[in-house]
GROMACS .gro file of C-alpha atoms in nm:
model
  187
    1UNK     CA    1  -0.001  -0.005   0.003
    2UNK     CA    2   0.112   0.360  -0.023
    3UNK     CA    3   0.090   0.575   0.295
    4UNK     CA    4  -0.006   0.932   0.243
    5UNK     CA    5   0.160   1.206   0.417
    6UNK     CA    6   0.117   1.589   0.423
    7UNK     CA    7  -0.140   1.607   0.143
    8UNK     CA    8  -0.300   1.954   0.161
    9UNK     CA    9  -0.328   2.013  -0.211
   10UNK     CA   10  -0.173   1.904  -0.530
   11UNK     CA   11   0.033   2.174  -0.666
   12UNK     CA   12  -0.104   2.319  -0.987
   13UNK     CA   13   0.180   2.193  -1.194
   14UNK     CA   14   0.143   1.846  -1.066
   15UNK     CA   15  -0.238   1.862  -1.130
   16UNK     CA   16  -0.166   1.903  -1.506
   17UNK     CA   17   0.063   1.584  -1.482
   18UNK     CA   18  -0.223   1.394  -1.326
   19UNK     CA   19  -0.402   1.425  -1.653
   20UNK     CA   20  -0.156   1.176  -1.822
   21UNK     CA   21  -0.262   0.914  -1.574
   22UNK     CA   22  -0.629   0.893  -1.705
   23UNK     CA   23  -0.522   0.758  -2.061
   24UNK     CA   24  -0.273   0.517  -1.911
   25UNK     CA   25  -0.546   0.385  -1.673
   26UNK     CA   26  -0.805   0.351  -1.945
   27UNK     CA   27  -0.547   0.164  -2.159
   28UNK     CA   28  -0.483  -0.074  -1.853
   29UNK     CA   29  -0.859  -0.122  -1.802
   30UNK     CA   30  -0.889  -0.204  -2.169
   31UNK     CA   31  -0.609  -0.448  -2.165
   32UNK     CA   32  -0.740  -0.609  -1.835
   33UNK     CA   33  -1.086  -0.637  -2.009
   34UNK     CA   34  -0.929  -0.801  -2.305
   35UNK     CA   35  -0.754  -1.056  -2.084
   36UNK     CA   36  -1.065  -1.131  -1.881
   37UNK     CA   37  -1.265  -1.185  -2.202
   38UNK     CA   38  -1.005  -1.429  -2.337
   39UNK     CA   39  -1.008  -1.618  -2.004
   40UNK     CA   40  -1.385  -1.632  -1.996
   41UNK     CA   41  -1.384  -1.784  -2.349
   42UNK     CA   42  -1.119  -2.031  -2.231
   43UNK     CA   43  -1.317  -2.106  -1.922
   44UNK     CA   44  -1.637  -2.180  -2.114
   45UNK     CA   45  -1.440  -2.403  -2.367
   46UNK     CA   46  -1.277  -2.600  -2.094
   47UNK     CA   47  -1.600  -2.641  -1.899
   48UNK     CA   48  -1.765  -2.785  -2.221
   49UNK     CA   49  -1.458  -3.021  -2.291
   50UNK     CA   50  -1.441  -3.154  -1.938
   51UNK     CA   51  -1.824  -3.201  -1.899
   52UNK     CA   52  -1.760  -3.578  -1.882
   53UNK     CA   53  -1.557  -3.537  -1.559
   54UNK     CA   54  -1.875  -3.423  -1.377
   55UNK     CA   55  -1.982  -3.795  -1.354
   56UNK     CA   56  -1.669  -3.978  -1.470
   57UNK     CA   57  -1.376  -3.827  -1.275
   58UNK     CA   58  -1.107  -4.075  -1.170
   59UNK     CA   59  -0.866  -3.946  -0.920
   60UNK     CA   60  -0.610  -4.200  -1.039
   61UNK     CA   61  -0.625  -4.091  -1.401
   62UNK     CA   62  -0.365  -3.847  -1.458
   63UNK     CA   63  -0.521  -3.689  -1.768
   64UNK     CA   64  -0.834  -3.614  -1.539
   65UNK     CA   65  -0.624  -3.457  -1.276
   66UNK     CA   66  -0.437  -3.246  -1.540
   67UNK     CA   67  -0.762  -3.128  -1.692
   68UNK     CA   68  -0.922  -3.041  -1.374
   69UNK     CA   69  -0.595  -2.851  -1.267
   70UNK     CA   70  -0.594  -2.667  -1.590
   71UNK     CA   71  -0.954  -2.555  -1.552
   72UNK     CA   72  -0.890  -2.457  -1.193
   73UNK     CA   73  -0.592  -2.240  -1.309
   74UNK     CA   74  -0.821  -2.065  -1.556
   75UNK     CA   75  -1.113  -2.014  -1.309
   76UNK     CA   76  -0.855  -1.896  -1.033
   77UNK     CA   77  -0.686  -1.640  -1.272
   78UNK     CA   78  -1.013  -1.517  -1.395
   79UNK     CA   79  -1.140  -1.458  -1.050
   80UNK     CA   80  -0.816  -1.267  -0.960
   81UNK     CA   81  -0.857  -1.046  -1.268
   82UNK     CA   82  -1.214  -0.971  -1.189
   83UNK     CA   83  -1.117  -0.872  -0.831
   84UNK     CA   84  -0.850  -0.645  -0.977
   85UNK     CA   85  -1.108  -0.491  -1.218
   86UNK     CA   86  -1.334  -0.425  -0.916
   87UNK     CA   87  -1.037  -0.256  -0.745
   88UNK     CA   88  -0.973  -0.033  -1.048
   89UNK     CA   89  -1.346   0.055  -1.068
   90UNK     CA   90  -1.345   0.176  -0.712
   91UNK     CA   91  -1.078   0.447  -0.782
   92UNK     CA   92  -1.244   0.781  -0.711
   93UNK     CA   93  -0.957   1.014  -0.773
   94UNK     CA   94  -0.570   1.054  -0.782
   95UNK     CA   95  -0.541   0.998  -0.408
   96UNK     CA   96  -0.721   0.670  -0.415
   97UNK     CA   97  -0.506   0.508  -0.679
   98UNK     CA   98  -0.209   0.476  -0.426
   99UNK     CA   99  -0.451   0.339  -0.170
  100UNK     CA  100  -0.630   0.082  -0.404
  101UNK     CA  101  -0.384  -0.042  -0.667
  102UNK     CA  102  -0.060  -0.149  -0.503
  103UNK     CA  103  -0.195  -0.492  -0.386
  104UNK     CA  104  -0.292  -0.570  -0.753
  105UNK     CA  105   0.057  -0.583  -0.879
  106UNK     CA  106   0.165  -0.891  -0.672
  107UNK     CA  107  -0.169  -1.038  -0.769
  108UNK     CA  108  -0.113  -0.992  -1.143
  109UNK     CA  109   0.247  -1.119  -1.119
  110UNK     CA  110   0.132  -1.423  -0.937
  111UNK     CA  111  -0.116  -1.494  -1.193
  112UNK     CA  112   0.107  -1.422  -1.490
  113UNK     CA  113   0.365  -1.674  -1.340
  114UNK     CA  114   0.100  -1.936  -1.293
  115UNK     CA  115  -0.027  -1.898  -1.654
  116UNK     CA  116   0.318  -1.896  -1.808
  117UNK     CA  117   0.353  -2.258  -1.881
  118UNK     CA  118   0.005  -2.320  -2.038
  119UNK     CA  119  -0.084  -1.987  -2.170
  120UNK     CA  120   0.248  -1.773  -2.236
  121UNK     CA  121   0.051  -1.521  -2.442
  122UNK     CA  122  -0.187  -1.439  -2.142
  123UNK     CA  123   0.115  -1.427  -1.911
  124UNK     CA  124   0.271  -1.171  -2.142
  125UNK     CA  125  -0.022  -0.950  -2.146
  126UNK     CA  126  -0.045  -0.973  -1.766
  127UNK     CA  127   0.322  -0.868  -1.743
  128UNK     CA  128   0.239  -0.567  -1.961
  129UNK     CA  129  -0.055  -0.480  -1.745
  130UNK     CA  130   0.156  -0.508  -1.438
  131UNK     CA  131   0.410  -0.251  -1.586
  132UNK     CA  132   0.140  -0.013  -1.682
  133UNK     CA  133  -0.040  -0.014  -1.344
  134UNK     CA  134   0.295  -0.013  -1.168
  135UNK     CA  135   0.390   0.315  -1.346
  136UNK     CA  136   0.047   0.464  -1.275
  137UNK     CA  137   0.094   0.380  -0.906
  138UNK     CA  138   0.427   0.536  -0.897
  139UNK     CA  139   0.327   0.851  -1.076
  140UNK     CA  140   0.032   0.888  -0.862
  141UNK     CA  141   0.231   0.842  -0.545
  142UNK     CA  142   0.480   1.112  -0.667
  143UNK     CA  143   0.187   1.352  -0.747
  144UNK     CA  144   0.022   1.297  -0.406
  145UNK     CA  145   0.346   1.256  -0.203
  146UNK     CA  146   0.256   0.905  -0.103
  147UNK     CA  147   0.508   0.649   0.032
  148UNK     CA  148   0.509   0.272  -0.029
  149UNK     CA  149   0.439   0.022   0.241
  150UNK     CA  150   0.545  -0.307   0.052
  151UNK     CA  151   0.463  -0.512   0.358
  152UNK     CA  152   0.106  -0.399   0.386
  153UNK     CA  153   0.051  -0.434   0.005
  154UNK     CA  154   0.191  -0.785   0.016
  155UNK     CA  155  -0.016  -0.876   0.310
  156UNK     CA  156  -0.335  -0.751   0.138
  157UNK     CA  157  -0.251  -0.935  -0.182
  158UNK     CA  158  -0.193  -1.258   0.004
  159UNK     CA  159  -0.519  -1.237   0.171
  160UNK     CA  160  -0.704  -1.157  -0.159
  161UNK     CA  161  -0.523  -1.445  -0.327
  162UNK     CA  162  -0.626  -1.686  -0.053
  163UNK     CA  163  -0.984  -1.553  -0.084
  164UNK     CA  164  -0.989  -1.604  -0.465
  165UNK     CA  165  -0.845  -1.953  -0.426
  166UNK     CA  166  -1.138  -2.044  -0.199
  167UNK     CA  167  -1.378  -1.894  -0.440
  168UNK     CA  168  -1.232  -2.085  -0.731
  169UNK     CA  169  -1.244  -2.412  -0.529
  170UNK     CA  170  -1.607  -2.349  -0.441
  171UNK     CA  171  -1.716  -2.284  -0.802
  172UNK     CA  172  -1.541  -2.598  -0.919
  173UNK     CA  173  -1.656  -2.805  -0.634
  174UNK     CA  174  -2.010  -2.726  -0.734
  175UNK     CA  175  -1.927  -2.810  -1.100
  176UNK     CA  176  -1.726  -3.131  -1.014
  177UNK     CA  177  -1.875  -3.290  -0.703
  178UNK     CA  178  -1.644  -3.592  -0.738
  179UNK     CA  179  -1.326  -3.384  -0.712
  180UNK     CA  180  -1.197  -3.314  -0.366
  181UNK     CA  181  -1.000  -2.985  -0.436
  182UNK     CA  182  -0.847  -2.970  -0.094
  183UNK     CA  183  -0.661  -3.282  -0.172
  184UNK     CA  184  -0.596  -3.219  -0.542
  185UNK     CA  185  -0.353  -2.934  -0.470
  186UNK     CA  186  -0.187  -3.081  -0.172
  187UNK     CA  187  -0.052  -3.378  -0.361
   0.00000   0.00000   0.00000
């Protein structure tokens, strides 16, 4: 997170610089929406392909495990990106950028790393998103004279990632009642 200090007003010269944040934030939102759309399509595709696993899941069949893990990865990634989209949507001004967005960077990087093996193109787009949002965070912090608290930001992102994992597990538990997701990822 970023911790604000001594913010009375933004100097008029800095206010004009804040205008450059809006196009970059819009670009980031468009990039995020594109990635979300791609993952939603991939989620739909995998759900249809794996439909037989609803009733025929065999925990000893490696291809079944691989398919379920791949779908879990997509659902998990999609949920993280939807959470980040909600965070961005809650930005109400330049001061709120430095309070809301810092935890999104570790979440995006985590997701990018997880997607790299199966979906390198998505991973690359997330890396680009991370760079753009990071620059927006740094510039807004400079304009508002905020400071970084990496510990708090990392703590928040860890909590959010855990929350999203539970959401993904829950969604897939409903879809695949024969799969024990708590054991699936602990083996």
